[in-house]
mmCIF file of C-alpha atoms in Angstrom:
data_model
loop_
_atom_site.group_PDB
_atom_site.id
_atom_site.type_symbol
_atom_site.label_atom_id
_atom_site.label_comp_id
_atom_site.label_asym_id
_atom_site.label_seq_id
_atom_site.Cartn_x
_atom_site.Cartn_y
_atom_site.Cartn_z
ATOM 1 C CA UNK B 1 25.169 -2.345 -4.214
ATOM 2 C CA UNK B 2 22.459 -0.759 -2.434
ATOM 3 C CA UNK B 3 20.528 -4.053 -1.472
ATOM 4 C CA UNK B 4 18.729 -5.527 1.651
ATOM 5 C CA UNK B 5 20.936 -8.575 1.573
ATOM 6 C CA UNK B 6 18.956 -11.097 3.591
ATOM 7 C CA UNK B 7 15.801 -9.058 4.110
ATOM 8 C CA UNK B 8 13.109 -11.499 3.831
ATOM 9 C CA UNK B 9 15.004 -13.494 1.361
ATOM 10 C CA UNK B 10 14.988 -11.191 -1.475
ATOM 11 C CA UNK B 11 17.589 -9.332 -3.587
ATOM 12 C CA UNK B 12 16.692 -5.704 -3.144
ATOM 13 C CA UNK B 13 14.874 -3.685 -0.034
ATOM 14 C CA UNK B 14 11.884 -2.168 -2.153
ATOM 15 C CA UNK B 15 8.511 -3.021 -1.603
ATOM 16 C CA UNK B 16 5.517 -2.008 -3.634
ATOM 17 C CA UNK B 17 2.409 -1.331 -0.905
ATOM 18 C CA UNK B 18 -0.611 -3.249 -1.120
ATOM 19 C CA UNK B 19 -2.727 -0.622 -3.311
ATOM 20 C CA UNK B 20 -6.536 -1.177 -3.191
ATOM 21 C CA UNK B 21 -9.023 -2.305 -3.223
ATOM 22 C CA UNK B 22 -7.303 -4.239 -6.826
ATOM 23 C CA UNK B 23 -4.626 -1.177 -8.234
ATOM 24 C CA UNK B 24 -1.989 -4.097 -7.204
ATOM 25 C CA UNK B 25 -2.999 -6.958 -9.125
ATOM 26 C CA UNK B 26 -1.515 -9.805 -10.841
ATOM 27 C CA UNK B 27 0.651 -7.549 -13.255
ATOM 28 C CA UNK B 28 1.910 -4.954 -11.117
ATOM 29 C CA UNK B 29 3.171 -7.257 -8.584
ATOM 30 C CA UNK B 30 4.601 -10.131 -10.686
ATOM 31 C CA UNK B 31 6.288 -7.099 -12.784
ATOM 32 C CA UNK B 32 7.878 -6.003 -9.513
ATOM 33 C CA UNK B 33 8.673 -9.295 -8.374
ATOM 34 C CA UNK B 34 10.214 -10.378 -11.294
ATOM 35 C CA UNK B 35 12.486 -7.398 -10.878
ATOM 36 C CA UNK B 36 13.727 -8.948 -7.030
ATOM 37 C CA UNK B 37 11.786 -6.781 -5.278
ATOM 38 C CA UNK B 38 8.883 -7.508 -3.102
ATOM 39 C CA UNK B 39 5.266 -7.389 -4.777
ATOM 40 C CA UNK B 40 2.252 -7.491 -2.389
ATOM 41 C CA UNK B 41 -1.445 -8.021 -3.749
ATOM 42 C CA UNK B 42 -3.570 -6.780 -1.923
ATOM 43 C CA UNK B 43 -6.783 -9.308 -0.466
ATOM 44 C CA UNK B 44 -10.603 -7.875 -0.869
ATOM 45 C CA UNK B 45 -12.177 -6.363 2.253
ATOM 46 C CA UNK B 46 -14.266 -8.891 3.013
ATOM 47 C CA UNK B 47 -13.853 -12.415 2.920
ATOM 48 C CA UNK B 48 -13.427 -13.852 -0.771
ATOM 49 C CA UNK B 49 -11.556 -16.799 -0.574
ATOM 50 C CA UNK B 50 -11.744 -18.172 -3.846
ATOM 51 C CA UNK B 51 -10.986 -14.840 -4.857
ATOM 52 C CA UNK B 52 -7.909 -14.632 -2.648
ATOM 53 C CA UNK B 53 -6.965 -18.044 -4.349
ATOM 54 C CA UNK B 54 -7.213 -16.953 -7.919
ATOM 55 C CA UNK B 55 -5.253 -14.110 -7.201
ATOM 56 C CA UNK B 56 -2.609 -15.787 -5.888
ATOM 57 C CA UNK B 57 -2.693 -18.570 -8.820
ATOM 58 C CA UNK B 58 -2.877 -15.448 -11.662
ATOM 59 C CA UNK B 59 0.067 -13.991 -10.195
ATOM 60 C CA UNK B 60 2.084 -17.161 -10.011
ATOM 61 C CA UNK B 61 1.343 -17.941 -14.148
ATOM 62 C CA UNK B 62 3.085 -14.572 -14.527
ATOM 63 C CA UNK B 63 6.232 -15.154 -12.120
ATOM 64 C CA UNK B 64 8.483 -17.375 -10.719
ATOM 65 C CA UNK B 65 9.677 -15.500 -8.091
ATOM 66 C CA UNK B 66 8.121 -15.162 -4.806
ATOM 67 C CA UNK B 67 5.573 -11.933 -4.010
ATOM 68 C CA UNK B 68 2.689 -11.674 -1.360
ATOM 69 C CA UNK B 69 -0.143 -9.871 -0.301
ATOM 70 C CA UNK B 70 -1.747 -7.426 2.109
ATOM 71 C CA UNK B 71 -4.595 -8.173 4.596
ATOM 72 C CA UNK B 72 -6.308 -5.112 5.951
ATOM 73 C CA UNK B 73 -7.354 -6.487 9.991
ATOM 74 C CA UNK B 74 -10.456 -4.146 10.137
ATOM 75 C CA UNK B 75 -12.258 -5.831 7.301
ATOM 76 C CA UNK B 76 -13.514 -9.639 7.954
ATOM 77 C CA UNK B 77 -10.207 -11.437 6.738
ATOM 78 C CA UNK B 78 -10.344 -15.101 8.762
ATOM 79 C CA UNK B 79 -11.032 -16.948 5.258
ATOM 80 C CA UNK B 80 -8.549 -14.790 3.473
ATOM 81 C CA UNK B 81 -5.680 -15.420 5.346
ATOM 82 C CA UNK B 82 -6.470 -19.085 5.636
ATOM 83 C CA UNK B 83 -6.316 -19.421 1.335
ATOM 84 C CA UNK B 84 -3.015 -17.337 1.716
ATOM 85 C CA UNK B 85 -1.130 -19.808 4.427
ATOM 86 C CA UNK B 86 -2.691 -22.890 2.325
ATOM 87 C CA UNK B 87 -1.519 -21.217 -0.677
ATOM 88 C CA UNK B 88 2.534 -20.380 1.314
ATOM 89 C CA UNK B 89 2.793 -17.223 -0.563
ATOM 90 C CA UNK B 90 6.329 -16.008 0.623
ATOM 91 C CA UNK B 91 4.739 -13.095 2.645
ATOM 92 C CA UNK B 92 1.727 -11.856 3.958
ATOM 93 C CA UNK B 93 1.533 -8.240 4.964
ATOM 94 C CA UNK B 94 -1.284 -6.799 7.790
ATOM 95 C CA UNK B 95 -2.065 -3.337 8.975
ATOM 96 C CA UNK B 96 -5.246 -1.924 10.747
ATOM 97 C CA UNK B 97 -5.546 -4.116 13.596
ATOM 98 C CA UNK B 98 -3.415 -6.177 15.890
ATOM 99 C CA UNK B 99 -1.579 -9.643 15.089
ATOM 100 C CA UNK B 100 -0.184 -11.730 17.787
ATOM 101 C CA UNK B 101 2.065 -13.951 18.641
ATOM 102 C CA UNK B 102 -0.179 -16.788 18.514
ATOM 103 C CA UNK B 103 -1.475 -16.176 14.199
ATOM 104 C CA UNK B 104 2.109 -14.733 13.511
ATOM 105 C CA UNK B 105 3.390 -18.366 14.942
ATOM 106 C CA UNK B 106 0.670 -19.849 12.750
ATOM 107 C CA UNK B 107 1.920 -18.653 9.324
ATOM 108 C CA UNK B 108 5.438 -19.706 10.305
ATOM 109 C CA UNK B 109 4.162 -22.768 10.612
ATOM 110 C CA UNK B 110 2.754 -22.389 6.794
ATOM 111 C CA UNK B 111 6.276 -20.859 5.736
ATOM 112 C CA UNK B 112 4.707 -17.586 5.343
ATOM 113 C CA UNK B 113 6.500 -14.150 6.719
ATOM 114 C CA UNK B 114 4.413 -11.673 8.284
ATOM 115 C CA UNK B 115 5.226 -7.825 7.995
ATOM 116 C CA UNK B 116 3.178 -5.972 10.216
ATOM 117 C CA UNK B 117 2.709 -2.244 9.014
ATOM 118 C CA UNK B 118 2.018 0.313 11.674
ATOM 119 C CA UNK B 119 1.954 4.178 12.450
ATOM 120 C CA UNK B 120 2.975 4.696 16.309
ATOM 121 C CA UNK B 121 5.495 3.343 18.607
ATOM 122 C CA UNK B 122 3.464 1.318 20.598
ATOM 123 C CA UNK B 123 2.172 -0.502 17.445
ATOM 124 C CA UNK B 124 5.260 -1.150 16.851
ATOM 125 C CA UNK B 125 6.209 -2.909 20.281
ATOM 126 C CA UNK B 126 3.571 -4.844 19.804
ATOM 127 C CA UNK B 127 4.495 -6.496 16.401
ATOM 128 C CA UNK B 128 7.912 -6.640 17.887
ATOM 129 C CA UNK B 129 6.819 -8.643 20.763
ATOM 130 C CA UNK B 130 4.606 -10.904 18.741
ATOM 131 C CA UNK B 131 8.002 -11.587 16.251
ATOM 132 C CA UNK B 132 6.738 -10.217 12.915
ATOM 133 C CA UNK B 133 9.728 -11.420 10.176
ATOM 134 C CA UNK B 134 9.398 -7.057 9.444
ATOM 135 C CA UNK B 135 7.814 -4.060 10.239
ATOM 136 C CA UNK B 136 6.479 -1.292 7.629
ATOM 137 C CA UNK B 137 6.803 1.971 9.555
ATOM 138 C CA UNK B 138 4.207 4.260 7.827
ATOM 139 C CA UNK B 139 4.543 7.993 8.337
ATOM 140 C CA UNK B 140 1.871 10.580 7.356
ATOM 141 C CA UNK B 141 2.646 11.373 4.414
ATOM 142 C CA UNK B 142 1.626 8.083 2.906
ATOM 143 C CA UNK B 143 -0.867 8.024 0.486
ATOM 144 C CA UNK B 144 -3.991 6.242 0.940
ATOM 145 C CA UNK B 145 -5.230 5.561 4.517
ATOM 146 C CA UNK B 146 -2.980 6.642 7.209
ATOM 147 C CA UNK B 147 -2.699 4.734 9.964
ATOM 148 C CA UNK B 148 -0.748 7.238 12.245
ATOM 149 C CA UNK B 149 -0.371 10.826 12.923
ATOM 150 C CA UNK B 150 3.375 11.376 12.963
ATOM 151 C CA UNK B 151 5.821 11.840 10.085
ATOM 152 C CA UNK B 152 8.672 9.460 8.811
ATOM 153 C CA UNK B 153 11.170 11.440 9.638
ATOM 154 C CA UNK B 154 10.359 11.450 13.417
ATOM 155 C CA UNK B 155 8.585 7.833 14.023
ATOM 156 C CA UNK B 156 11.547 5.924 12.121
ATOM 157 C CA UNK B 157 14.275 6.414 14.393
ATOM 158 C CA UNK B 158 12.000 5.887 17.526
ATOM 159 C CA UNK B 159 11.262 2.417 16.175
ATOM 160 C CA UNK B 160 14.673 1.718 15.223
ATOM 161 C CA UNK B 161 15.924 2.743 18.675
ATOM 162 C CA UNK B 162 13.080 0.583 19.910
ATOM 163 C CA UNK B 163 13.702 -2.963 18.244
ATOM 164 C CA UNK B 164 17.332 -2.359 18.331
ATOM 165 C CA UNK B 165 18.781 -5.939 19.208
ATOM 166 C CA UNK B 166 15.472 -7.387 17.940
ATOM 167 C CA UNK B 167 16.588 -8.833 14.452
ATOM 168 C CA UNK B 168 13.505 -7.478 13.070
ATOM 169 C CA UNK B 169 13.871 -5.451 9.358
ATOM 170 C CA UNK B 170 12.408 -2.088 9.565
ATOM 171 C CA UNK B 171 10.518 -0.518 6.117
ATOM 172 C CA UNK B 172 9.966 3.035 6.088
ATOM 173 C CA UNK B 173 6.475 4.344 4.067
ATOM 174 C CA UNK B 174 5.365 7.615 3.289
ATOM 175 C CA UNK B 175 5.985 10.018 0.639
ATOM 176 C CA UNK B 176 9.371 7.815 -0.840
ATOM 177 C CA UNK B 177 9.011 8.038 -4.364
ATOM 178 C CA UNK B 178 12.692 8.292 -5.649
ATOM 179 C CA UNK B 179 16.748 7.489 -4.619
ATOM 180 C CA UNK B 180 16.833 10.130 -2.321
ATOM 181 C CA UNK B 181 13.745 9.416 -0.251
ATOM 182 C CA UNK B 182 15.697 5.699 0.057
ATOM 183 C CA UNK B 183 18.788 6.927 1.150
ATOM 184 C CA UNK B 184 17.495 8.898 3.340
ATOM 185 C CA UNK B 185 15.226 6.122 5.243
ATOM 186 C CA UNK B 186 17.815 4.428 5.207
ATOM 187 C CA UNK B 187 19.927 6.641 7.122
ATOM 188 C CA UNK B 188 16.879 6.693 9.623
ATOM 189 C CA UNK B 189 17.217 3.696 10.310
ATOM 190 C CA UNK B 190 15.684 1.744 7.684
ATOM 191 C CA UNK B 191 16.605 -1.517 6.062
ATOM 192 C CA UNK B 192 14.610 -0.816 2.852
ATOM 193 C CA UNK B 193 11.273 1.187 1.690
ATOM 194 C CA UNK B 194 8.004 0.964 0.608
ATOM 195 C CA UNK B 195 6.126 2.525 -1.461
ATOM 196 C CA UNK B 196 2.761 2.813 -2.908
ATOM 197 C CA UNK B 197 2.231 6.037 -5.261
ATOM 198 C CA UNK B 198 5.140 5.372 -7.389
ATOM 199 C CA UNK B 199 3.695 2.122 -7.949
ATOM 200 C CA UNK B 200 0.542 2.718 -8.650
ATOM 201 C CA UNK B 201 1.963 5.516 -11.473
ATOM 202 C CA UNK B 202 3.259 2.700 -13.262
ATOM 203 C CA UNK B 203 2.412 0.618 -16.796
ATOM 204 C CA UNK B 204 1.733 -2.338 -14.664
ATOM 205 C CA UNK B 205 -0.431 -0.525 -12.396
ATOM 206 C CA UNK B 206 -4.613 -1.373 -12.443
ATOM 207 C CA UNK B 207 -5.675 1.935 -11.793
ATOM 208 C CA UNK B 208 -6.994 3.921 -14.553
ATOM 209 C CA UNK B 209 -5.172 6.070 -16.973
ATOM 210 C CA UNK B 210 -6.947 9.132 -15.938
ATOM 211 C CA UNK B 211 -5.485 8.663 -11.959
ATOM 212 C CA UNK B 212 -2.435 7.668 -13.267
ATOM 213 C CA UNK B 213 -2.245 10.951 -15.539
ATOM 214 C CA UNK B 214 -3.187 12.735 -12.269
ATOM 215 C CA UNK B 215 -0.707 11.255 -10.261
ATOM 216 C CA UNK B 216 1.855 13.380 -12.749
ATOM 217 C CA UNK B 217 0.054 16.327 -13.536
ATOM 218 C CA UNK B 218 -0.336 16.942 -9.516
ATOM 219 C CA UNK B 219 1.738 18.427 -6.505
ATOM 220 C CA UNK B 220 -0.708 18.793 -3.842
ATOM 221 C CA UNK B 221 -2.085 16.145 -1.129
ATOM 222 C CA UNK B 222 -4.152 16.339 2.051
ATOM 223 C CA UNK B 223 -5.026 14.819 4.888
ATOM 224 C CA UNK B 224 -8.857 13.889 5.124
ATOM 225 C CA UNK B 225 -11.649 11.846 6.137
ATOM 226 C CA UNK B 226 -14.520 13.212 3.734
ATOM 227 C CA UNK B 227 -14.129 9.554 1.691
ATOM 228 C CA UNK B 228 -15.586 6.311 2.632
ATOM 229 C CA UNK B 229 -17.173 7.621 5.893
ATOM 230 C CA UNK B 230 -19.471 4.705 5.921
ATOM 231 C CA UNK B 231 -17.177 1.655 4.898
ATOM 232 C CA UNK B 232 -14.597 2.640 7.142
ATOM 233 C CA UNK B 233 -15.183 5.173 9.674
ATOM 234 C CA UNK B 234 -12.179 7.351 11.795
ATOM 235 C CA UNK B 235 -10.093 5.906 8.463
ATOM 236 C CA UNK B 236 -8.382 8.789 7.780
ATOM 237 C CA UNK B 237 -6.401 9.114 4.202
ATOM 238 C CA UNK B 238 -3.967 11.182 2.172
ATOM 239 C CA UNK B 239 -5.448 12.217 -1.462
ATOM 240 C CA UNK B 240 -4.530 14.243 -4.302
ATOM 241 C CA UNK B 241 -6.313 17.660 -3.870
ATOM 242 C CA UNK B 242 -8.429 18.242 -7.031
ATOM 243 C CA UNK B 243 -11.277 20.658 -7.834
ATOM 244 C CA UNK B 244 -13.776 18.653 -6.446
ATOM 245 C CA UNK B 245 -11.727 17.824 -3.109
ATOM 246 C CA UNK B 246 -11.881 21.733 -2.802
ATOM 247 C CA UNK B 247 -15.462 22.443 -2.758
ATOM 248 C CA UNK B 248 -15.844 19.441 -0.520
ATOM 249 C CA UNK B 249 -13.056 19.429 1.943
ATOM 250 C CA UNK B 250 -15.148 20.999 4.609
ATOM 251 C CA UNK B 251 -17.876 18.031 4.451
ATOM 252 C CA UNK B 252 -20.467 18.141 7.551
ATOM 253 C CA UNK B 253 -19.140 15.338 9.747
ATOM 254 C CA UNK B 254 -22.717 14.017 9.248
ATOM 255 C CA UNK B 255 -22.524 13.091 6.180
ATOM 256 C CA UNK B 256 -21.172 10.187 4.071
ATOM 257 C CA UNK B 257 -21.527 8.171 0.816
ATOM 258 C CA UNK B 258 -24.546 6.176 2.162
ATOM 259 C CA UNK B 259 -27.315 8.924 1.129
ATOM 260 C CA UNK B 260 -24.843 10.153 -2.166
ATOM 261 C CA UNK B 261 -25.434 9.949 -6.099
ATOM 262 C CA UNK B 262 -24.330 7.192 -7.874
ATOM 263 C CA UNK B 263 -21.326 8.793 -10.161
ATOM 264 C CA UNK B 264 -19.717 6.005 -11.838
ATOM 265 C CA UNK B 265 -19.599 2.252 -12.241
ATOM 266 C CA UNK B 266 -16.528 -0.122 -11.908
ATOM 267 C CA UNK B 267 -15.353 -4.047 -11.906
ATOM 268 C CA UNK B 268 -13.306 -4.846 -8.309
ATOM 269 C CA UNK B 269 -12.345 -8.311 -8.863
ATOM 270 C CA UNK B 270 -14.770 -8.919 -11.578
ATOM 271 C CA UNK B 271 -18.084 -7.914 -9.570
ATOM 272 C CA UNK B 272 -19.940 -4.990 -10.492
ATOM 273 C CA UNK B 273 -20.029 -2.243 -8.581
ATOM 274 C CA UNK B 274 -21.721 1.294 -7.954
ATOM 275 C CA UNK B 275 -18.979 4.164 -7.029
ATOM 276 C CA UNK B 276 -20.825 6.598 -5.178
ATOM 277 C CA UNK B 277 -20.351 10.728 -4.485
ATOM 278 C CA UNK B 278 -17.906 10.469 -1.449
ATOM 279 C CA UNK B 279 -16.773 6.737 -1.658
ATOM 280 C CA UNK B 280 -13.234 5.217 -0.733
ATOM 281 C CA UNK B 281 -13.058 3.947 -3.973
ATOM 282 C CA UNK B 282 -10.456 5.057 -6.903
ATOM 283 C CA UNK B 283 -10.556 4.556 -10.338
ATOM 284 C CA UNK B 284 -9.611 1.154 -11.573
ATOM 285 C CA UNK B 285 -8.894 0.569 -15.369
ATOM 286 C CA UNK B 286 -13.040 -0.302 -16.047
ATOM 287 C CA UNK B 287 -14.042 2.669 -13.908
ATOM 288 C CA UNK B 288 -16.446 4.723 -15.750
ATOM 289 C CA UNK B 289 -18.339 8.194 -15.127
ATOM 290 C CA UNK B 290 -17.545 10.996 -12.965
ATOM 291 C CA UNK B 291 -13.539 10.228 -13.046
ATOM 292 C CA UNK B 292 -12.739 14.152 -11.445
ATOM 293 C CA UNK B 293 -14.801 13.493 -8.324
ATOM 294 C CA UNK B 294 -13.802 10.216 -7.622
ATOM 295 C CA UNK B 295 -11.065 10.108 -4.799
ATOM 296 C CA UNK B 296 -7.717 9.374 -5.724
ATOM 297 C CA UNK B 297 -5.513 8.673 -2.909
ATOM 298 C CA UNK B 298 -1.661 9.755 -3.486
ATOM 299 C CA UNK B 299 1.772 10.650 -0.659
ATOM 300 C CA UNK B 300 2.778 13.789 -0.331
ATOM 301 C CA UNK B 301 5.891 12.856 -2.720
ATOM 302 C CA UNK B 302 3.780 12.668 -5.826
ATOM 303 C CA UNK B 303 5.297 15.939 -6.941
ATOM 304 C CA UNK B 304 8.420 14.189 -7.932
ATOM 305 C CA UNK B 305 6.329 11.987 -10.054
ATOM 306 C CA UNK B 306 6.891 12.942 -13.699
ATOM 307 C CA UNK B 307 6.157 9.687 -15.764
ATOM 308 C CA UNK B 308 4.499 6.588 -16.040
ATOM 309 C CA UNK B 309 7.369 3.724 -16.190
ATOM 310 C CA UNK B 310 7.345 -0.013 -16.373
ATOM 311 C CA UNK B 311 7.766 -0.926 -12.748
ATOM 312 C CA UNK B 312 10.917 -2.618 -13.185
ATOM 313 C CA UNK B 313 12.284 0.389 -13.916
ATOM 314 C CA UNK B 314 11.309 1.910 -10.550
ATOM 315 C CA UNK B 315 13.090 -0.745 -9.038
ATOM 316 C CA UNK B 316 16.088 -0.435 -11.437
ATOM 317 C CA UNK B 317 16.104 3.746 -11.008
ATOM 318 C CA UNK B 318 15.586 3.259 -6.873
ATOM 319 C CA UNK B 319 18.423 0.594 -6.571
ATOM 320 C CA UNK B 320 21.272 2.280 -9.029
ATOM 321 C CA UNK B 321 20.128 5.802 -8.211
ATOM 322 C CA UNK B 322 20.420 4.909 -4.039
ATOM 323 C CA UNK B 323 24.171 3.248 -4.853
ATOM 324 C CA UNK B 324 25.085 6.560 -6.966
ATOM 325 C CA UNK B 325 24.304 8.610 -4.121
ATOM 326 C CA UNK B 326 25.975 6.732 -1.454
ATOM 327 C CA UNK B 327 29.099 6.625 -3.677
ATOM 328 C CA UNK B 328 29.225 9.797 -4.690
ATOM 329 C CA UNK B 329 27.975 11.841 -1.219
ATOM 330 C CA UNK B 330 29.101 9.137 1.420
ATOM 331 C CA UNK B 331 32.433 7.417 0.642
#
């Protein structure tokens, strides 16, 4: 069988990404987890921690098994991450920012596992050296923001040449949406994958039916930084290229979502919210308005997306279709 056997305690090697700001909630995750893979929530950007908290309870009504959640380091995240090591969800997952030795010893000391994600090599040697339980190598062509500028294919090996000897589980992100993108990471180097799009293309999934729909219907993505100038600036991201990404791709660097139309309205963790022309944020399931010009972040894979399945069945499909090939090409 085509598992991680070991990694991080659980049965398979497949993580679903932290998909914001609430596309991973209670459902998604708890559906993945209960499936033995590894589920991560993903905390607000800002510091909520009674919202953290209920989260974390929500998710544990709907599962037994263990699941975590993502912290993104460039957002104010102190009160976050202290709910999640009082709460000893099984892992904790941080990208955007660095994580020493000193906080990773800290949630060890809570029972908590810490995956750093990152996008370069010398990220990398640093979450090494601070002795992360894994590390989530991210290429470009993830979906969402991108952390680095180089592609899977190349970055993967250099890590896994770096941390050789290190005990330290490698992840490889970006544009795996099938079998065959697993295999492959895994013969990069690799001890399992993560990935976002497919999840958020699923039943389970918060986002709404008109991204998810997308998500199918679509083959294109780009790199860009016309969304959420103003929230998060320099974060660049990977989005599905619509009709409305196409007469704004070439956005004066000037502007951003501050001095924009309002175009919709949405719930993020139950608070009311304005989505404006040019925001970061995508279409949860109470999103309403302007749906078409609202960003919707996607990997370059989503071309290989043709459905919308339960997310155990992504799992199932990732885990028996990975064996098949390894049996069949391999032995």
């Amino acid at each position: 069988m085509v598992r991680s056997s070991g990694l991080l305690g659980f049965e398979h090697g497949i993580v679903q990404g932290p998909l914001g700001p609430d596309i991973s909630g209670p459902e998604l995750v708890a559906a993945v987890a209960n499936a033995g893979a590894i589920g991560l929530l993903r905390a607000p950007d800002s510091d909520s921690p009674d919202v953290v908290r209920k989260l974390i309870r929500q998710t544990r009504i709907l599962t037994e098994k263990p699941f975590g959640i993502g912290v993104i380091l460039h957002f104010p995240h102190k009160e976050n991450i202290r709910v999640i090591l009082e709460e000893r969800v099984a892992i904790m997952q941080v990208y955007y920012g660095d994580y020493p030795r000193e906080l990773v010893d800290e949630a060890h000391k809570s029972g908590v596992k810490v995956i750093h994600q990152v996008g370069s090599l010398e990220d990398a040697e640093k979450a090494a050296a601070a002795g992360v339980d894994a590390i989530i190598v991210q290429g470009v062509e993830a979906g969402g923001h991108v952390i680095g500028k180089e592609s899977l294919m190349t970055l993967l090996p250099k890590v896994a040449d770096l941390i050789r000897g290190h005990d330290i589980p490698i992840i490889a992100a970006g544009g795996i949406v099938d079998a065959r993108g697993y295999v492959a990471a895994l013969a990069l180097g690799a001890q399992g994958v993560c990935l976002g799009t497919r999840f958020v293309a699923t039943k389970e999934s918060n986002a709404h039916p008109f991204y998810k729909q997308k998500l199918v219907e679509a083959s294109n993505t780009e790199y860009t930084d016309i969304f959420g100038r103003a929230r998060w600036p320099g974060a660049a991201q990977r989005v599905l290229v619509t009709n409305f990404f196409n007469i704004w791709k070439h956005l004066p660097t000037d502007v951003n979502e501050d001095q924009q139309p309002t175009i919709g309205h949405t719930k993020i963790y139950e608070k009311d919210q304005e989505v404006k022309r040019f925001s970061g944020i995508v279409p949860n399931a109470t999103t309403v308005g302007d749906l078409e010009s609202m960003v919707m972040y996607a990997g370059q894979g989503v071309g290989l997306i043709k459905e919308i399945p339960p997310a155990a069945e992504v799992v199932r499909s990732l885990v028996e279709g990975a064996q098949h090939i390894i049996e069949c090409k391999f032995n």
